């Protein structure tokens, strides 16, 4: 198996943007633009927008995800939402371990692992984010950071369960900054993640595994990034808030 047989996934990460009404309007605008996509199209939206998003996306090729989930099924965790709750609402995907969660909300490799476990237990598809900080990049330890984050998150995950996981390589210094990894570096580090998956599982599992790039991917640079053999899609922040830009990225992944 190779890139040609792996399913590309373009996922939007709306972060803390859009009201339910704005959600419906933006998805309505996106639907005709992405309907012929030859890749999976996912929009991960704030909890409060999930119902509006699922309603608006009904009957289309757009799948809906949340931006996080808690590791417990229920309990005294003010402000959190469980994987079980997301599943009960009909949500299909969930982002876990986004660097903004790690940076601003105290997420650790261990809590990321626990959230991945909870999401898998509920049958959700996981977009697991890994990535190095600017300092780690300058120290030349990017590969070690990616391998560590990947290994801890995937502990106890079976090869069958791995089919429900995508990894997004997101260099922290590239997120929301307009700075993008070069296509060569995105390819290299996505390849390192794939090699780590091969080590943990099998060569076949790694070949079939989707590894996205994320971090200032936009309508202009998407085609070059997505042309690389190890870049099987993208996790898109800013550019997923504009229907036209997002659809250009979807088209670039559909070639
Ligand atoms: P960005 O965000 O595309 O705005 O850099 C990517 C992400 O955070 O997933």
Coordinates of N, CA and C and ligand atoms in Angstrom, one line a residue:
X1 N 0.8 -1.2 0.0 CA 0.0 0.0 0.0 C 0.9 1.3 0.0
X2 N 0.4 2.3 -0.6 CA 1.2 3.6 -0.6 C 0.2 4.7 -0.5
X3 N 0.7 5.9 -0.7 CA -0.1 7.1 -0.6 C -1.4 7.0 -1.5
X4 N -1.2 6.5 -2.7 CA -2.3 6.4 -3.6 C -3.5 5.6 -3.0
X5 N -3.2 4.7 -2.1 CA -4.3 3.8 -1.6 C -4.7 4.2 -0.2
X6 N -4.0 5.2 0.4 CA -4.4 5.7 1.7 C -5.4 6.8 1.5
X7 N -6.3 6.8 2.4 CA -7.4 7.8 2.4 C -6.9 9.1 2.9
X8 N -6.9 10.2 2.1 CA -6.5 11.5 2.6 C -7.7 12.0 3.4
X9 N -7.4 12.8 4.4 CA -8.4 13.4 5.3 C -8.1 14.8 5.5
X10 N -9.0 15.7 5.0 CA -8.8 17.1 5.3 C -9.8 17.5 6.4
X11 N -9.3 17.9 7.5 CA -10.1 18.2 8.7 C -10.0 19.7 9.1
X12 N -11.1 20.4 9.3 CA -11.0 21.7 9.8 C -11.1 21.7 11.3
X13 N -10.3 22.6 11.9 CA -10.4 22.8 13.4 C -10.8 24.2 13.6
X14 N -12.0 24.4 14.0 CA -12.6 25.8 14.1 C -12.1 26.5 15.3
X15 N -11.6 25.7 16.3 CA -11.1 26.3 17.6 C -12.3 27.1 18.2
X16 N -12.1 28.2 18.9 CA -13.2 28.9 19.5 C -13.8 30.0 18.6
X17 N -14.4 29.5 17.5 CA -15.0 30.4 16.5 C -16.4 29.9 16.1
X18 N -17.2 30.8 15.8 CA -18.6 30.6 15.2 C -19.7 30.2 16.3
X19 N -20.8 30.9 16.1 CA -22.0 30.6 16.9 C -22.7 29.5 16.1
X20 N -23.8 28.9 16.7 CA -24.5 27.9 15.9 C -25.1 28.5 14.6
X21 N -25.6 29.7 14.6 CA -26.1 30.3 13.3 C -25.0 30.4 12.3
X22 N -23.8 30.9 12.8 CA -22.7 31.1 11.9 C -22.2 29.7 11.4
X23 N -22.3 28.7 12.2 CA -21.9 27.3 11.9 C -22.8 26.8 10.7
X24 N -24.1 27.0 10.8 CA -25.0 26.5 9.8 C -24.7 27.2 8.5
X25 N -24.5 28.5 8.6 CA -24.2 29.3 7.3 C -22.9 28.9 6.7
X26 N -21.9 28.7 7.5 CA -20.6 28.3 6.9 C -20.6 26.9 6.2
X27 N -21.3 26.0 6.9 CA -21.4 24.7 6.3 C -22.2 24.7 5.1
X28 N -23.3 25.4 5.1 CA -24.1 25.5 3.9 C -23.3 26.1 2.7
X29 N -22.4 27.0 3.0 CA -21.6 27.6 1.9 C -20.5 26.5 1.5
X30 N -20.1 25.7 2.4 CA -19.0 24.8 2.0 C -19.6 23.6 1.3
X31 N -20.8 23.1 1.6 CA -21.3 21.9 1.0 C -21.2 21.8 -0.5
X32 N -21.7 22.7 -1.3 CA -21.5 22.6 -2.7 C -20.1 22.6 -3.2
X33 N -19.2 23.3 -2.4 CA -17.8 23.5 -2.9 C -17.0 22.2 -2.6
X34 N -17.4 21.4 -1.7 CA -16.6 20.2 -1.4 C -17.3 18.9 -1.8
X35 N -18.4 19.0 -2.4 CA -19.2 17.8 -2.6 C -18.5 16.7 -3.5
X36 N -17.6 17.1 -4.4 CA -16.9 16.1 -5.2 C -15.6 15.7 -4.7
X37 N -15.4 15.9 -3.4 CA -14.0 15.6 -2.9 C -13.7 14.1 -3.0
X38 N -12.5 13.9 -3.3 CA -12.0 12.5 -3.3 C -11.1 12.3 -2.1
X39 N -11.6 12.8 -1.0 CA -10.9 12.6 0.3 C -12.0 12.7 1.4
X40 N -11.6 12.3 2.6 CA -12.6 12.5 3.7 C -12.6 14.0 4.1
X41 N -13.7 14.6 4.4 CA -13.8 16.0 4.8 C -14.5 16.0 6.2
X42 N -13.8 16.6 7.1 CA -14.2 16.6 8.5 C -14.2 18.1 9.0
X43 N -15.2 18.5 9.8 CA -15.1 19.8 10.5 C -15.2 19.5 11.9
X44 N -14.2 19.9 12.7 CA -14.3 19.8 14.1 C -14.6 21.2 14.7
X45 N -15.7 21.2 15.5 CA -16.3 22.5 15.9 C -16.5 22.5 17.4
X46 N -16.7 23.7 17.9 CA -16.9 23.8 19.4 C -18.2 23.0 19.8
X47 N -18.1 22.5 21.0 CA -19.2 21.7 21.5 C -20.6 22.3 21.3
X48 N -20.7 23.6 21.5 CA -21.9 24.3 21.4 C -22.5 24.3 20.0
X49 N -21.6 24.1 19.0 CA -22.0 24.1 17.6 C -22.3 22.7 17.0
X50 N -22.0 21.7 17.8 CA -22.1 20.3 17.2 C -23.4 20.0 16.6
X51 N -24.5 20.3 17.3 CA -25.8 20.0 16.7 C -26.1 20.8 15.5
X52 N -25.8 22.1 15.5 CA -26.0 22.9 14.3 C -25.2 22.3 13.1
X53 N -24.0 21.9 13.4 CA -23.1 21.4 12.4 C -23.6 20.1 11.8
X54 N -24.0 19.2 12.7 CA -24.5 17.9 12.2 C -25.8 18.1 11.4
X55 N -26.6 19.0 11.8 CA -27.9 19.3 11.1 C -27.5 19.8 9.7
X56 N -26.6 20.8 9.7 CA -26.3 21.4 8.4 C -25.6 20.5 7.4
X57 N -24.8 19.5 8.0 CA -24.0 18.6 7.2 C -24.8 17.4 6.8
X58 N -26.0 17.2 7.3 CA -26.8 16.0 7.0 C -26.9 15.8 5.5
X59 N -26.7 14.6 5.0 CA -26.9 14.3 3.6 C -25.7 14.7 2.7
X60 N -24.7 15.3 3.4 CA -23.5 15.8 2.6 C -22.3 14.9 2.9
X61 N -21.2 15.1 2.3 CA -20.0 14.3 2.5 C -19.1 14.9 3.7
X62 N -19.7 15.9 4.4 CA -18.9 16.5 5.5 C -19.2 15.8 6.8
X63 N -18.2 15.3 7.5 CA -18.3 14.7 8.8 C -18.0 15.6 9.9
X64 N -18.6 15.4 11.0 CA -18.5 16.4 12.1 C -17.7 15.8 13.3
X65 N -16.9 16.6 13.9 CA -16.1 16.2 15.0 C -16.1 17.2 16.1
X66 N -15.7 16.8 17.3 CA -15.5 17.7 18.4 C -14.0 18.1 18.5
X67 N -13.7 19.0 19.4 CA -12.3 19.5 19.5 C -11.5 18.9 20.7
X68 N -12.2 18.1 21.5 CA -11.6 17.4 22.7 C -12.7 16.5 23.3
X69 N -12.3 15.7 24.2 CA -13.2 14.9 25.1 C -12.5 14.6 26.3
X70 N -13.3 14.3 27.4 CA -12.7 13.9 28.7 C -12.5 12.4 28.7
X71 N -11.6 12.0 29.7 CA -11.3 10.5 29.7 C -12.3 9.7 30.5
X72 N -13.1 10.4 31.4 CA -14.0 9.7 32.2 C -15.4 9.6 31.5
X73 N -16.2 8.7 31.8 CA -17.5 8.6 31.2 C -18.4 9.7 31.7
X74 N -18.3 10.0 33.0 CA -19.1 11.0 33.6 C -18.5 11.4 35.0
X75 N -19.0 12.4 35.6 CA -18.5 12.7 36.9 C -18.3 14.2 37.2
X76 N -17.6 14.5 38.3 CA -17.5 15.8 38.7 C -16.3 16.5 38.0
X77 N -16.5 16.9 36.8 CA -15.4 17.5 36.0 C -16.0 18.7 35.3
X78 N -16.2 19.7 36.1 CA -16.9 20.9 35.6 C -16.3 21.5 34.3
X79 N -17.2 21.7 33.3 CA -16.8 22.3 32.0 C -16.3 21.3 31.0
X80 N -16.3 20.0 31.4 CA -15.8 19.0 30.4 C -16.9 18.2 29.8
X81 N -16.6 17.5 28.7 CA -17.6 16.7 28.0 C -17.0 15.4 27.7
X82 N -17.7 14.3 28.0 CA -17.1 13.0 27.8 C -17.3 12.4 26.4
X83 N -16.4 11.4 26.1 CA -16.5 10.7 24.8 C -17.9 10.1 24.6
X84 N -18.4 9.6 25.8 CA -19.7 8.9 25.8 C -20.8 9.9 25.3
X85 N -20.7 11.1 25.9 CA -21.7 12.1 25.5 C -21.6 12.4 24.0
X86 N -20.4 12.5 23.5 CA -20.2 12.9 22.1 C -20.8 11.7 21.2
X87 N -20.5 10.5 21.6 CA -21.0 9.4 20.8 C -22.5 9.4 20.9
X88 N -23.1 9.6 22.0 CA -24.6 9.6 22.2 C -25.2 10.7 21.3
X89 N -24.5 11.8 21.0 CA -25.0 12.8 20.2 C -24.8 12.6 18.7
X90 N -24.1 11.5 18.3 CA -23.9 11.2 16.9 C -22.6 11.8 16.3
X91 N -21.7 12.3 17.2 CA -20.5 12.9 16.7 C -19.5 11.8 16.2
X92 N -18.8 12.0 15.1 CA -18.0 10.9 14.6 C -16.5 11.0 14.9
X93 N -16.0 12.2 14.9 CA -14.6 12.4 15.1 C -14.3 13.2 16.4
X94 N -13.1 13.1 16.9 CA -12.7 14.1 18.0 C -11.2 14.3 17.9
X95 N -10.8 15.6 18.0 CA -9.4 16.0 18.1 C -8.9 15.7 19.5
X96 N -7.8 15.1 19.6 CA -7.2 15.0 21.0 C -5.7 15.4 21.0
X97 N -5.3 16.1 22.0 CA -3.9 16.5 22.2 C -3.5 17.7 21.4
X98 N -4.4 18.5 21.0 CA -4.0 19.7 20.2 C -3.1 20.5 21.1
X99 N -2.1 21.1 20.4 CA -1.0 21.8 21.2 C -1.6 23.0 22.0
X100 N -2.7 23.6 21.5 CA -3.3 24.6 22.4 C -3.9 24.1 23.7
X101 N -4.4 22.8 23.7 CA -4.8 22.1 24.9 C -3.6 21.9 25.8
X102 N -2.5 21.4 25.1 CA -1.3 21.1 25.9 C -0.7 22.4 26.5
X103 N -0.7 23.5 25.7 CA 0.0 24.7 26.1 C -0.8 25.5 27.1
X104 N -2.1 25.7 26.9 CA -2.9 26.6 27.7 C -3.8 25.8 28.8
X105 N -4.0 24.5 28.6 CA -4.9 23.9 29.5 C -4.3 22.7 30.2
X106 N -3.0 22.6 30.3 CA -2.3 21.6 31.1 C -2.4 20.2 30.6
X107 N -2.7 20.0 29.4 CA -2.8 18.6 28.9 C -1.3 18.0 28.9
X108 N -1.2 16.8 29.3 CA 0.1 16.1 29.3 C 0.0 14.9 28.3
X109 N 1.1 14.3 28.1 CA 1.1 13.0 27.2 C 0.2 12.0 27.9
X110 N 0.1 12.0 29.2 CA -0.7 11.0 29.9 C -2.2 11.3 29.8
X111 N -2.6 12.5 30.0 CA -4.0 12.8 29.8 C -4.4 12.7 28.4
X112 N -3.5 13.0 27.4 CA -3.8 12.8 26.0 C -4.1 11.3 25.8
X113 N -3.2 10.5 26.3 CA -3.4 9.0 26.2 C -4.8 8.6 26.8
X114 N -5.1 9.1 28.0 CA -6.4 8.7 28.6 C -7.6 9.1 27.8
X115 N -7.5 10.3 27.2 CA -8.6 10.8 26.3 C -8.7 9.9 25.1
X116 N -7.6 9.6 24.5 CA -7.6 8.7 23.3 C -8.3 7.4 23.7
X117 N -7.9 6.8 24.8 CA -8.5 5.6 25.3 C -10.0 5.7 25.4
X118 N -10.5 6.8 26.0 CA -11.9 7.0 26.2 C -12.6 7.1 24.8
X119 N -12.0 7.8 23.9 CA -12.6 8.1 22.6 C -12.8 6.7 21.9
X120 N -11.7 5.9 21.9 CA -11.8 4.6 21.2 C -12.8 3.7 21.9
X121 N -12.9 3.7 23.2 CA -13.9 2.9 23.9 C -15.3 3.3 23.4
X122 N -15.5 4.5 23.0 CA -16.8 4.9 22.5 C -17.0 4.8 21.0
X123 N -16.0 4.3 20.3 CA -16.1 4.1 18.9 C -15.9 5.4 18.1
X124 N -15.3 6.4 18.7 CA -15.1 7.7 18.0 C -13.8 7.6 17.2
X125 N -13.7 8.3 16.1 CA -12.5 8.4 15.3 C -11.7 9.5 15.9
X126 N -10.4 9.3 16.1 CA -9.5 10.2 16.8 C -8.5 10.9 15.8
X127 N -8.5 12.2 15.9 CA -7.4 13.0 15.3 C -6.4 13.4 16.4
X128 N -5.3 12.6 16.5 CA -4.4 12.8 17.6 C -3.3 13.8 17.1
X129 N -3.1 14.9 17.9 CA -2.1 15.9 17.5 C -0.8 15.7 18.2
X130 N 0.3 15.7 17.5 CA 1.6 15.7 18.1 C 2.5 16.8 17.4
X131 N 3.5 17.3 18.1 CA 4.3 18.3 17.5 C 5.3 18.9 18.5
X132 N 6.3 19.4 17.9 CA 7.4 20.0 18.8 C 7.2 21.5 18.9
X133 N 7.7 22.1 20.0 CA 7.7 23.5 20.2 C 8.9 24.1 19.4
X134 N 8.9 25.4 19.3 CA 10.0 26.1 18.6 C 11.4 25.8 19.2
X135 N 11.4 25.8 20.6 CA 12.6 25.5 21.3 C 13.1 24.1 21.0
X136 N 12.2 23.1 21.1 CA 12.5 21.7 20.8 C 13.0 21.6 19.3
X137 N 12.4 22.4 18.4 CA 12.9 22.3 17.0 C 14.3 22.8 17.0
X138 N 14.6 24.0 17.7 CA 15.9 24.5 17.6 C 16.9 23.6 18.3
X139 N 16.5 22.9 19.3 CA 17.4 21.9 19.9 C 17.6 20.7 19.1
X140 N 16.9 20.5 18.0 CA 17.2 19.4 17.2 C 16.6 18.1 17.7
X141 N 15.5 18.2 18.6 CA 15.0 17.0 19.2 C 13.5 16.7 18.7
X142 N 13.2 17.2 17.5 CA 11.8 17.0 17.0 C 11.5 15.6 16.9
X143 N 12.3 14.8 16.3 CA 12.0 13.3 16.1 C 11.7 12.7 17.5
X144 N 12.6 13.0 18.5 CA 12.4 12.3 19.8 C 11.0 12.8 20.4
X145 N 10.7 14.0 20.2 CA 9.4 14.6 20.8 C 8.2 13.9 20.1
X146 N 8.3 13.7 18.8 CA 7.2 13.1 18.1 C 7.0 11.7 18.5
X147 N 8.2 11.0 18.6 CA 8.1 9.5 18.9 C 7.6 9.4 20.3
X148 N 8.0 10.2 21.3 CA 7.6 10.1 22.6 C 6.0 10.3 22.7
X149 N 5.6 11.4 22.1 CA 4.2 11.8 22.2 C 3.3 10.6 21.5
X150 N 3.8 10.1 20.4 CA 3.1 9.1 19.7 C 3.0 7.8 20.5
X151 N 4.2 7.4 21.1 CA 4.3 6.1 21.8 C 3.4 6.2 23.1
X152 N 3.4 7.3 23.8 CA 2.6 7.3 25.0 C 1.1 7.4 24.7
X153 N 0.7 8.1 23.7 CA -0.7 8.2 23.3 C -1.2 6.9 22.8
X154 N -0.4 6.1 22.2 CA -0.9 4.8 21.6 C -0.7 3.6 22.5
X155 N -0.2 3.9 23.7 CA 0.0 2.7 24.6 C -1.3 2.0 24.8
X156 N -1.3 0.6 24.6 CA -2.5 -0.2 24.9 C -3.5 -0.1 23.7
X157 N -3.2 0.6 22.7 CA -4.1 0.7 21.5 C -3.8 -0.5 20.6
X158 N -4.9 -1.3 20.3 CA -4.6 -2.5 19.5 C -4.5 -2.1 18.0
X159 N -4.0 -3.0 17.2 CA -3.8 -2.7 15.8 C -5.2 -2.5 15.1
X160 N -6.2 -3.2 15.6 CA -7.6 -3.0 15.1 C -8.0 -1.6 15.4
X161 N -7.8 -1.2 16.7 CA -8.2 0.2 17.1 C -7.5 1.3 16.4
X162 N -6.2 1.0 16.0 CA -5.4 2.0 15.3 C -6.1 2.5 14.0
X163 N -6.9 1.6 13.5 CA -7.7 2.0 12.2 C -8.6 3.2 12.5
X164 N -8.9 3.5 13.7 CA -9.8 4.6 14.1 C -9.0 5.9 14.4
X165 N -7.7 5.8 14.2 CA -6.8 6.9 14.6 C -6.1 7.5 13.4
X166 N -6.1 8.8 13.4 CA -5.2 9.6 12.4 C -4.3 10.4 13.3
X167 N -3.0 10.5 12.9 CA -2.1 11.5 13.6 C -2.0 12.7 12.7
X168 N -2.0 13.9 13.4 CA -1.7 15.1 12.8 C -0.4 15.6 13.3
X169 N 0.6 15.7 12.4 CA 1.9 16.4 12.8 C 1.7 17.9 12.7
X170 N 1.7 18.5 13.9 CA 1.6 20.0 13.9 C 2.7 20.6 14.7
X171 N 3.7 21.1 14.0 CA 4.7 21.9 14.7 C 4.1 23.1 15.4
X172 N 4.3 23.2 16.7 CA 3.6 24.2 17.5 C 4.0 25.6 17.0
X173 N 5.2 25.8 16.5 CA 5.6 27.1 16.0 C 4.9 27.5 14.7
X174 N 4.3 26.5 14.1 CA 3.6 26.8 12.8 C 2.1 27.1 12.9
X175 N 1.6 26.8 14.1 CA 0.1 26.9 14.3 C -0.3 28.4 14.4
X176 N -1.1 28.8 13.5 CA -1.7 30.2 13.6 C -0.7 31.3 13.4
X177 N 0.5 31.0 13.0 CA 1.6 32.0 12.9 C 1.8 32.4 11.4
X178 N 1.3 31.6 10.5 CA 1.6 31.9 9.1 C 2.9 31.3 8.7
X179 N 3.7 30.7 9.7 CA 4.9 30.0 9.3 C 4.6 28.5 9.1
X180 N 5.0 28.0 8.0 CA 4.7 26.6 7.7 C 6.0 25.8 7.6
X181 N 5.9 24.5 8.0 CA 7.1 23.7 7.8 C 7.3 23.6 6.3
X182 N 8.5 23.4 5.9 CA 8.7 23.2 4.4 C 8.0 21.9 4.1
X183 N 7.7 21.7 2.8 CA 7.0 20.4 2.4 C 8.0 19.3 2.7
X184 N 9.3 19.5 2.5 CA 10.3 18.5 2.8 C 10.3 18.1 4.3
X185 N 10.2 19.1 5.2 CA 10.2 18.7 6.6 C 8.9 18.1 7.0
X186 N 7.8 18.5 6.4 CA 6.5 17.9 6.8 C 6.6 16.4 6.3
X187 N 7.1 16.2 5.2 CA 7.2 14.8 4.6 C 8.1 14.0 5.6
X188 N 9.3 14.6 5.9 CA 10.2 13.9 6.8 C 9.6 13.5 8.1
X189 N 9.0 14.5 8.8 CA 8.5 14.2 10.2 C 7.3 13.3 10.1
X190 N 6.4 13.5 9.1 CA 5.3 12.6 9.0 C 5.8 11.2 8.8
X191 N 6.9 11.0 8.0 CA 7.6 9.7 7.8 C 8.1 9.1 9.1
X192 N 8.6 10.0 10.0 CA 9.1 9.5 11.2 C 8.0 9.0 12.1
X193 N 6.9 9.7 12.0 CA 5.7 9.2 12.8 C 5.2 7.9 12.2
X194 N 5.2 7.8 10.9 CA 4.8 6.5 10.3 C 5.8 5.3 10.7
X195 N 7.1 5.7 10.7 CA 8.0 4.6 11.1 C 7.8 4.2 12.5
X196 N 7.5 5.1 13.4 CA 7.2 4.8 14.8 C 6.0 3.9 14.9
X197 N 5.0 4.2 14.1 CA 3.8 3.3 14.0 C 4.1 1.9 13.5
X198 N 5.1 1.8 12.6 CA 5.5 0.5 12.1 C 6.2 -0.3 13.2
X199 N 7.0 0.5 14.0 CA 7.7 -0.1 15.1 C 6.8 -0.7 16.1
X200 N 5.7 0.1 16.4 CA 4.8 -0.3 17.4 C 3.8 -1.4 17.0
X201 N 3.5 -1.4 15.7 CA 2.6 -2.4 15.1 C 3.3 -3.2 14.0
X202 N 2.8 -3.0 12.8 CA 3.4 -3.7 11.7 C 3.6 -2.7 10.5
X203 N 4.4 -3.2 9.5 CA 4.7 -2.3 8.4 C 3.4 -2.1 7.6
X204 N 2.5 -3.1 7.6 CA 1.2 -2.9 6.8 C 0.3 -1.9 7.5
X205 N 0.3 -2.0 8.9 CA -0.5 -1.0 9.6 C 0.0 0.4 9.4
X206 N 1.3 0.6 9.3 CA 1.9 1.9 9.1 C 1.6 2.4 7.7
X207 N 1.7 1.5 6.7 CA 1.4 1.9 5.4 C 0.0 2.4 5.1
X208 N -0.9 1.8 5.9 CA -2.3 2.2 5.7 C -2.7 3.4 6.6
X209 N -1.8 3.8 7.4 CA -2.1 4.8 8.5 C -2.1 6.3 7.9
X210 N -3.1 7.0 8.2 CA -3.2 8.4 7.7 C -2.4 9.4 8.7
X211 N -1.4 10.1 8.1 CA -0.7 11.1 8.9 C -0.9 12.5 8.2
X212 N -1.6 13.4 8.9 CA -1.8 14.7 8.3 C -0.7 15.6 8.7
X213 N -0.6 16.8 8.0 CA 0.2 17.9 8.5 C -0.7 19.0 8.9
X214 N -0.4 19.7 9.9 CA -1.2 20.9 10.3 C -0.2 22.0 10.8
X215 N -0.6 23.3 10.5 CA 0.2 24.4 10.9 C 0.3 25.4 9.8
X216 N -0.7 26.3 9.7 CA -0.7 27.3 8.7 C -0.8 26.7 7.3
X217 N -1.5 25.6 7.2 CA -1.7 25.1 5.8 C -2.9 25.9 5.2
X218 N -2.7 26.4 4.0 CA -3.7 27.3 3.5 C -3.9 27.0 2.0
X219 N -4.8 27.8 1.4 CA -5.1 27.6 0.0 C -3.9 27.7 -1.0
X220 N -2.9 28.5 -0.5 CA -1.7 28.7 -1.4 C -0.7 27.5 -1.3
X221 N -0.5 27.1 0.0 CA 0.6 26.1 0.2 C 0.2 24.6 0.2
X222 N -1.2 24.4 0.2 CA -1.7 23.1 0.4 C -1.2 22.1 -0.6
X223 N -1.3 22.5 -1.9 CA -1.0 21.6 -3.0 C 0.5 21.0 -2.8
X224 N 1.4 21.9 -2.5 CA 2.8 21.4 -2.4 C 2.9 20.5 -1.2
X225 N 2.4 20.9 0.0 CA 2.5 20.0 1.1 C 1.8 18.6 0.9
X226 N 0.6 18.7 0.2 CA -0.1 17.4 0.0 C 0.5 16.6 -1.1
X227 N 1.4 17.1 -1.8 CA 2.0 16.3 -2.9 C 3.0 15.3 -2.3
X228 N 3.4 15.5 -1.1 CA 4.5 14.7 -0.5 C 3.9 13.3 -0.1
X229 N 4.8 12.3 -0.3 CA 4.3 11.0 -0.1 C 3.8 10.6 1.3
X230 N 4.4 11.3 2.3 CA 3.9 11.0 3.7 C 2.9 12.0 4.2
X231 N 2.4 12.9 3.4 CA 1.4 13.9 3.9 C 0.0 13.4 3.3
X232 N -0.7 12.8 4.2 CA -2.0 12.2 3.8 C -3.2 13.1 4.1
X233 N -3.0 14.4 4.1 CA -4.1 15.3 4.4 C -3.7 16.4 5.4
X234 N -4.6 17.2 5.9 CA -4.2 18.3 6.7 C -5.2 18.6 7.8
X235 N -4.7 19.1 8.9 CA -5.6 19.7 9.9 C -5.5 21.2 9.8
X236 N -6.6 21.8 9.5 CA -6.6 23.2 9.1 C -7.3 24.1 10.1
X237 N -6.6 25.1 10.6 CA -7.3 26.0 11.5 C -7.9 27.2 10.8
X238 N -7.1 28.3 10.7 CA -7.6 29.5 10.1 C -8.3 29.4 8.8
X239 N -7.7 28.6 7.9 CA -8.3 28.5 6.5 C -9.5 27.7 6.5
X240 N -9.9 27.0 7.6 CA -11.1 26.2 7.6 C -12.3 27.1 8.0
X241 N -12.0 28.4 8.3 CA -13.1 29.3 8.6 C -13.6 30.1 7.4
X242 N -13.0 29.8 6.2 CA -13.4 30.4 5.0 C -13.8 29.3 4.0
X243 N -15.0 29.3 3.5 CA -15.5 28.2 2.7 C -14.6 28.0 1.4
X244 N -14.3 29.1 0.8 CA -13.6 29.1 -0.5 C -12.2 28.5 -0.2
X245 N -11.5 29.0 0.8 CA -10.1 28.6 1.1 C -10.1 27.1 1.4
X246 N -11.0 26.7 2.3 CA -11.1 25.3 2.7 C -11.3 24.4 1.5
X247 N -12.2 24.8 0.6 CA -12.5 24.0 -0.5 C -11.4 23.8 -1.5
X248 N -10.5 24.9 -1.5 CA -9.3 24.8 -2.4 C -8.4 23.7 -1.8
X249 N -8.3 23.6 -0.5 CA -7.4 22.6 0.2 C -8.0 21.2 -0.1
X250 N -9.3 21.1 0.1 CA -10.0 19.8 -0.2 C -9.7 19.4 -1.6
X251 N -9.8 20.3 -2.5 CA -9.5 20.0 -4.0 C -8.1 19.5 -4.1
X252 N -7.1 20.2 -3.5 CA -5.7 19.9 -3.6 C -5.5 18.4 -3.1
X253 N -6.3 18.0 -2.1 CA -6.1 16.6 -1.6 C -6.8 15.6 -2.4
X254 N -7.6 16.0 -3.3 CA -8.4 15.1 -4.1 C -7.8 14.7 -5.5
X255 N -6.6 15.3 -5.7 CA -6.0 15.0 -7.0 C -5.3 13.6 -7.0
Ligands
LIG1 P1 -3.7 26.9 11.7 O1 -4.1 25.9 12.8 O2 -4.0 26.2 10.4 O3 -4.5 28.1 11.9 O4 -2.2 27.1 11.8 C1 -3.9 24.5 12.7 C2 -4.3 23.8 13.9 O5 -4.2 24.3 15.0 O6 -4.8 22.6 13.8

